[in-house]
Amino acid sequence: MNIVLFHSTLGPRPAVRQAADRLRDAGHQVWTPDLFEGRTFDAVEEGMAHQEGIGREELLKRAVLAAAPYSERGLVYAGFSLGASIAQTLALGDHRARGLLLLHGTSDLAPNASVDELPVQLHVAEPDPFETDDWLSAWYLQMGRIGADVEVHRYPGAGHLYTDPDLPDYDAEAAEATWRVALGFLESLREAQTGA
């Protein structure tokens, strides 16, 4: 599959490159846009301050420009936390999108959003301070209403960014389970695309 993978509010940390390598090793083509122009952060508060300084509209513009050269191929949009919210926004606006892989995050839905059975997989900690149970329930229902085919995978006791081995949030067992399931999801998309 052709995958565009967006980083979190902590920027293009080594974990993003490691994730991209894991996906490439499974036979996928992966692009990892840098929306922060090389800036990385160790604390969520610092990253969020930087993100707010750029502004949501500018971040989305950078993301669209980064994905545009590849979108005709039919992309799987993916991302971590902030990157997941950006991936969701782009996927729901791209009729050629092949899938949406959300790690640690979701986003509001545009009022006019509509998709044709877009495959969506979400992996999120339980509980997660940024993705509360009430929010996720409402999000799941809204995604179903607009035509998305959604799977949600929860990981009890994991930290918010539990797939990043360099953060205190890291949970090795949850991270490996996430990648095992996510790679299966991507393989199912590849089989659907090739008719295998």
CSV table of C-alpha atoms in Angstrom, one decimal:
chain,number,residue,atom,x,y,z
A,1,MET,CA,0.0,0.0,0.0
A,2,ASN,CA,1.0,3.6,-0.4
A,3,ILE,CA,1.0,5.1,3.1
A,4,VAL,CA,1.4,8.7,4.3
A,5,LEU,CA,2.3,8.7,8.0
A,6,PHE,CA,2.0,11.9,10.0
A,7,HIS,CA,4.0,12.6,13.2
A,8,SER,CA,2.5,13.6,16.6
A,9,THR,CA,2.7,17.0,18.3
A,10,LEU,CA,6.2,15.9,19.5
A,11,GLY,CA,7.4,16.2,15.9
A,12,PRO,CA,9.3,13.7,13.6
A,13,ARG,CA,10.9,11.7,16.4
A,14,PRO,CA,12.9,8.5,15.8
A,15,ALA,CA,9.7,6.5,16.6
A,16,VAL,CA,8.1,7.8,13.4
A,17,ARG,CA,11.1,6.7,11.3
A,18,GLN,CA,11.1,3.3,13.1
A,19,ALA,CA,7.4,2.9,12.3
A,20,ALA,CA,7.9,3.8,8.7
A,21,ASP,CA,10.7,1.2,8.4
A,22,ARG,CA,8.5,-1.4,10.0
A,23,LEU,CA,5.8,-0.7,7.4
A,24,ARG,CA,8.4,-0.7,4.5
A,25,ASP,CA,9.7,-4.1,5.8
A,26,ALA,CA,6.1,-5.4,5.3
A,27,GLY,CA,6.3,-4.3,1.7
A,28,HIS,CA,4.5,-0.9,1.8
A,29,GLN,CA,5.6,2.4,0.3
A,30,VAL,CA,5.7,5.0,3.1
A,31,TRP,CA,6.1,8.8,3.2
A,32,THR,CA,6.6,10.7,6.5
A,33,PRO,CA,6.0,14.4,6.0
A,34,ASP,CA,7.7,16.7,8.5
A,35,LEU,CA,5.1,19.3,9.4
A,36,PHE,CA,7.3,20.9,12.0
A,37,GLU,CA,10.4,21.7,9.9
A,38,GLY,CA,12.6,19.4,11.9
A,39,ARG,CA,11.5,20.5,15.4
A,40,THR,CA,11.0,17.7,17.9
A,41,PHE,CA,9.9,17.8,21.5
A,42,ASP,CA,10.1,15.6,24.6
A,43,ALA,CA,7.1,17.1,26.4
A,44,VAL,CA,3.5,17.3,25.0
A,45,GLU,CA,3.1,20.8,26.4
A,46,GLU,CA,6.1,22.1,24.3
A,47,GLY,CA,4.9,20.3,21.2
A,48,MET,CA,1.4,21.7,21.6
A,49,ALA,CA,2.7,25.2,22.1
A,50,HIS,CA,4.6,24.9,18.8
A,51,GLN,CA,1.6,23.3,17.1
A,52,GLU,CA,-0.6,26.2,18.2
A,53,GLY,CA,2.0,28.7,17.0
A,54,ILE,CA,1.8,27.2,13.5
A,55,GLY,CA,-2.0,27.0,13.6
A,56,ARG,CA,-4.3,24.2,12.5
A,57,GLU,CA,-5.0,25.6,9.1
A,58,GLU,CA,-1.3,25.9,8.3
A,59,LEU,CA,-0.7,22.4,9.5
A,60,LEU,CA,-3.4,21.0,7.3
A,61,LYS,CA,-2.1,23.0,4.3
A,62,ARG,CA,1.4,21.5,4.9
A,63,ALA,CA,-0.1,18.1,5.2
A,64,VAL,CA,-2.2,18.4,2.0
A,65,LEU,CA,0.8,19.7,0.0
A,66,ALA,CA,2.9,16.8,1.3
A,67,ALA,CA,0.3,14.1,0.4
A,68,ALA,CA,-0.8,15.7,-2.9
A,69,PRO,CA,2.0,14.2,-5.1
A,70,TYR,CA,0.9,10.7,-4.1
A,71,SER,CA,-2.8,10.9,-3.6
A,72,GLU,CA,-3.7,9.8,-7.1
A,73,ARG,CA,-2.2,6.4,-6.2
A,74,GLY,CA,-4.8,5.9,-3.6
A,75,LEU,CA,-3.3,6.5,-0.2
A,76,VAL,CA,-3.7,5.0,3.3
A,77,TYR,CA,-3.6,7.9,5.6
A,78,ALA,CA,-2.0,7.2,9.0
A,79,GLY,CA,-0.7,9.2,11.9
A,80,PHE,CA,0.2,9.4,15.6
A,81,SER,CA,-2.0,11.6,17.9
A,82,LEU,CA,-2.0,15.0,16.2
A,83,GLY,CA,-0.9,13.2,13.0
A,84,ALA,CA,-3.9,10.9,13.4
A,85,SER,CA,-6.3,13.8,13.5
A,86,ILE,CA,-4.6,15.3,10.4
A,87,ALA,CA,-4.7,11.9,8.6
A,88,GLN,CA,-8.4,11.6,9.4
A,89,THR,CA,-9.2,15.0,8.0
A,90,LEU,CA,-7.3,14.3,4.8
A,91,ALA,CA,-8.7,10.8,4.3
A,92,LEU,CA,-12.3,12.0,4.7
A,93,GLY,CA,-11.7,14.6,2.1
A,94,ASP,CA,-10.0,12.3,-0.4
A,95,HIS,CA,-12.4,10.1,-2.4
A,96,ARG,CA,-9.3,8.0,-3.6
A,97,ALA,CA,-8.3,7.1,0.0
A,98,ARG,CA,-7.8,3.4,0.5
A,99,GLY,CA,-7.8,3.4,4.3
A,100,LEU,CA,-7.2,5.3,7.5
A,101,LEU,CA,-4.9,4.0,10.3
A,102,LEU,CA,-5.2,6.1,13.5
A,103,LEU,CA,-2.7,5.7,16.3
A,104,HIS,CA,-3.5,7.5,19.6
A,105,GLY,CA,-5.8,10.1,18.1
A,106,THR,CA,-9.0,11.1,16.3
A,107,SER,CA,-10.5,14.4,15.1
A,108,ASP,CA,-13.8,16.2,14.7
A,109,LEU,CA,-15.7,15.4,11.6
A,110,ALA,CA,-16.6,18.1,9.1
A,111,PRO,CA,-20.4,18.5,8.9
A,112,ASN,CA,-20.5,17.4,5.2
A,113,ALA,CA,-18.1,14.5,5.6
A,114,SER,CA,-19.1,11.3,3.7
A,115,VAL,CA,-17.2,8.2,2.6
A,116,ASP,CA,-18.0,5.0,0.9
A,117,GLU,CA,-17.2,2.2,3.4
A,118,LEU,CA,-13.7,3.6,4.0
A,119,PRO,CA,-11.8,1.1,6.2
A,120,VAL,CA,-10.7,2.7,9.4
A,121,GLN,CA,-8.7,1.3,12.3
A,122,LEU,CA,-8.1,3.1,15.6
A,123,HIS,CA,-5.6,2.1,18.3
A,124,VAL,CA,-5.8,4.0,21.5
A,125,ALA,CA,-4.9,3.7,25.2
A,126,GLU,CA,-7.6,3.0,27.8
A,127,PRO,CA,-8.1,5.3,29.5
A,128,ASP,CA,-6.5,8.1,27.4
A,129,PRO,CA,-6.7,11.7,28.6
A,130,PHE,CA,-6.9,13.0,25.1
A,131,GLU,CA,-9.5,10.5,23.8
A,132,THR,CA,-12.1,10.1,26.5
A,133,ASP,CA,-14.7,7.3,26.5
A,134,ASP,CA,-17.5,9.7,25.8
A,135,TRP,CA,-15.7,11.3,23.0
A,136,LEU,CA,-14.7,8.0,21.4
A,137,SER,CA,-18.3,6.7,21.6
A,138,ALA,CA,-19.6,9.8,19.9
A,139,TRP,CA,-16.8,9.7,17.3
A,140,TYR,CA,-17.5,6.0,16.5
A,141,LEU,CA,-21.1,6.7,15.9
A,142,GLN,CA,-20.4,9.7,13.7
A,143,MET,CA,-17.9,7.8,11.7
A,144,GLY,CA,-20.4,5.0,11.1
A,145,ARG,CA,-23.1,7.5,10.1
A,146,ILE,CA,-20.8,9.0,7.3
A,147,GLY,CA,-20.1,5.6,5.9
A,148,ALA,CA,-16.8,4.5,7.5
A,149,ASP,CA,-16.1,0.9,8.4
A,150,VAL,CA,-14.5,1.4,11.8
A,151,GLU,CA,-12.5,-1.0,14.1
A,152,VAL,CA,-11.4,0.3,17.5
A,153,HIS,CA,-8.7,-1.4,19.6
A,154,ARG,CA,-8.1,-0.3,23.2
A,155,TYR,CA,-5.1,-1.0,25.3
A,156,PRO,CA,-5.8,-0.9,29.1
A,157,GLY,CA,-3.1,0.8,31.2
A,158,ALA,CA,-1.0,2.0,28.3
A,159,GLY,CA,0.2,5.7,28.1
A,160,HIS,CA,-1.1,8.0,25.4
A,161,LEU,CA,1.8,7.6,23.0
A,162,TYR,CA,2.5,4.0,24.0
A,163,THR,CA,4.2,3.0,20.7
A,164,ASP,CA,7.1,5.4,21.1
A,165,PRO,CA,9.9,3.5,22.9
A,166,ASP,CA,11.7,6.7,23.9
A,167,LEU,CA,8.8,8.1,25.9
A,168,PRO,CA,7.6,7.3,29.5
A,169,ASP,CA,4.2,6.3,27.9
A,170,TYR,CA,5.8,3.3,26.1
A,171,ASP,CA,4.2,-0.1,26.6
A,172,ALA,CA,6.0,-2.8,24.7
A,173,GLU,CA,3.2,-5.3,24.9
A,174,ALA,CA,0.6,-2.9,23.7
A,175,ALA,CA,2.9,-1.5,21.0
A,176,GLU,CA,3.6,-5.0,19.6
A,177,ALA,CA,-0.1,-5.9,19.7
A,178,THR,CA,-0.9,-2.6,17.8
A,179,TRP,CA,1.6,-3.2,15.1
A,180,ARG,CA,0.5,-6.9,14.7
A,181,VAL,CA,-3.1,-5.8,14.2
A,182,ALA,CA,-2.2,-2.8,12.1
A,183,LEU,CA,-0.1,-4.8,9.7
A,184,GLY,CA,-2.9,-7.3,9.3
A,185,PHE,CA,-5.3,-4.4,8.5
A,186,LEU,CA,-2.9,-3.1,5.9
A,187,GLU,CA,-2.5,-6.5,4.4
A,188,SER,CA,-6.2,-6.9,4.1
A,189,LEU,CA,-6.3,-3.5,2.3
A,190,ARG,CA,-3.6,-4.7,-0.1
A,191,GLU,CA,-5.5,-8.0,-0.8
A,192,ALA,CA,-8.7,-6.0,-1.5
A,193,GLN,CA,-6.8,-3.7,-3.9
A,194,THR,CA,-5.1,-6.6,-5.8
A,195,GLY,CA,-8.1,-8.9,-5.6
A,196,ALA,CA,-6.0,-11.6,-4.0
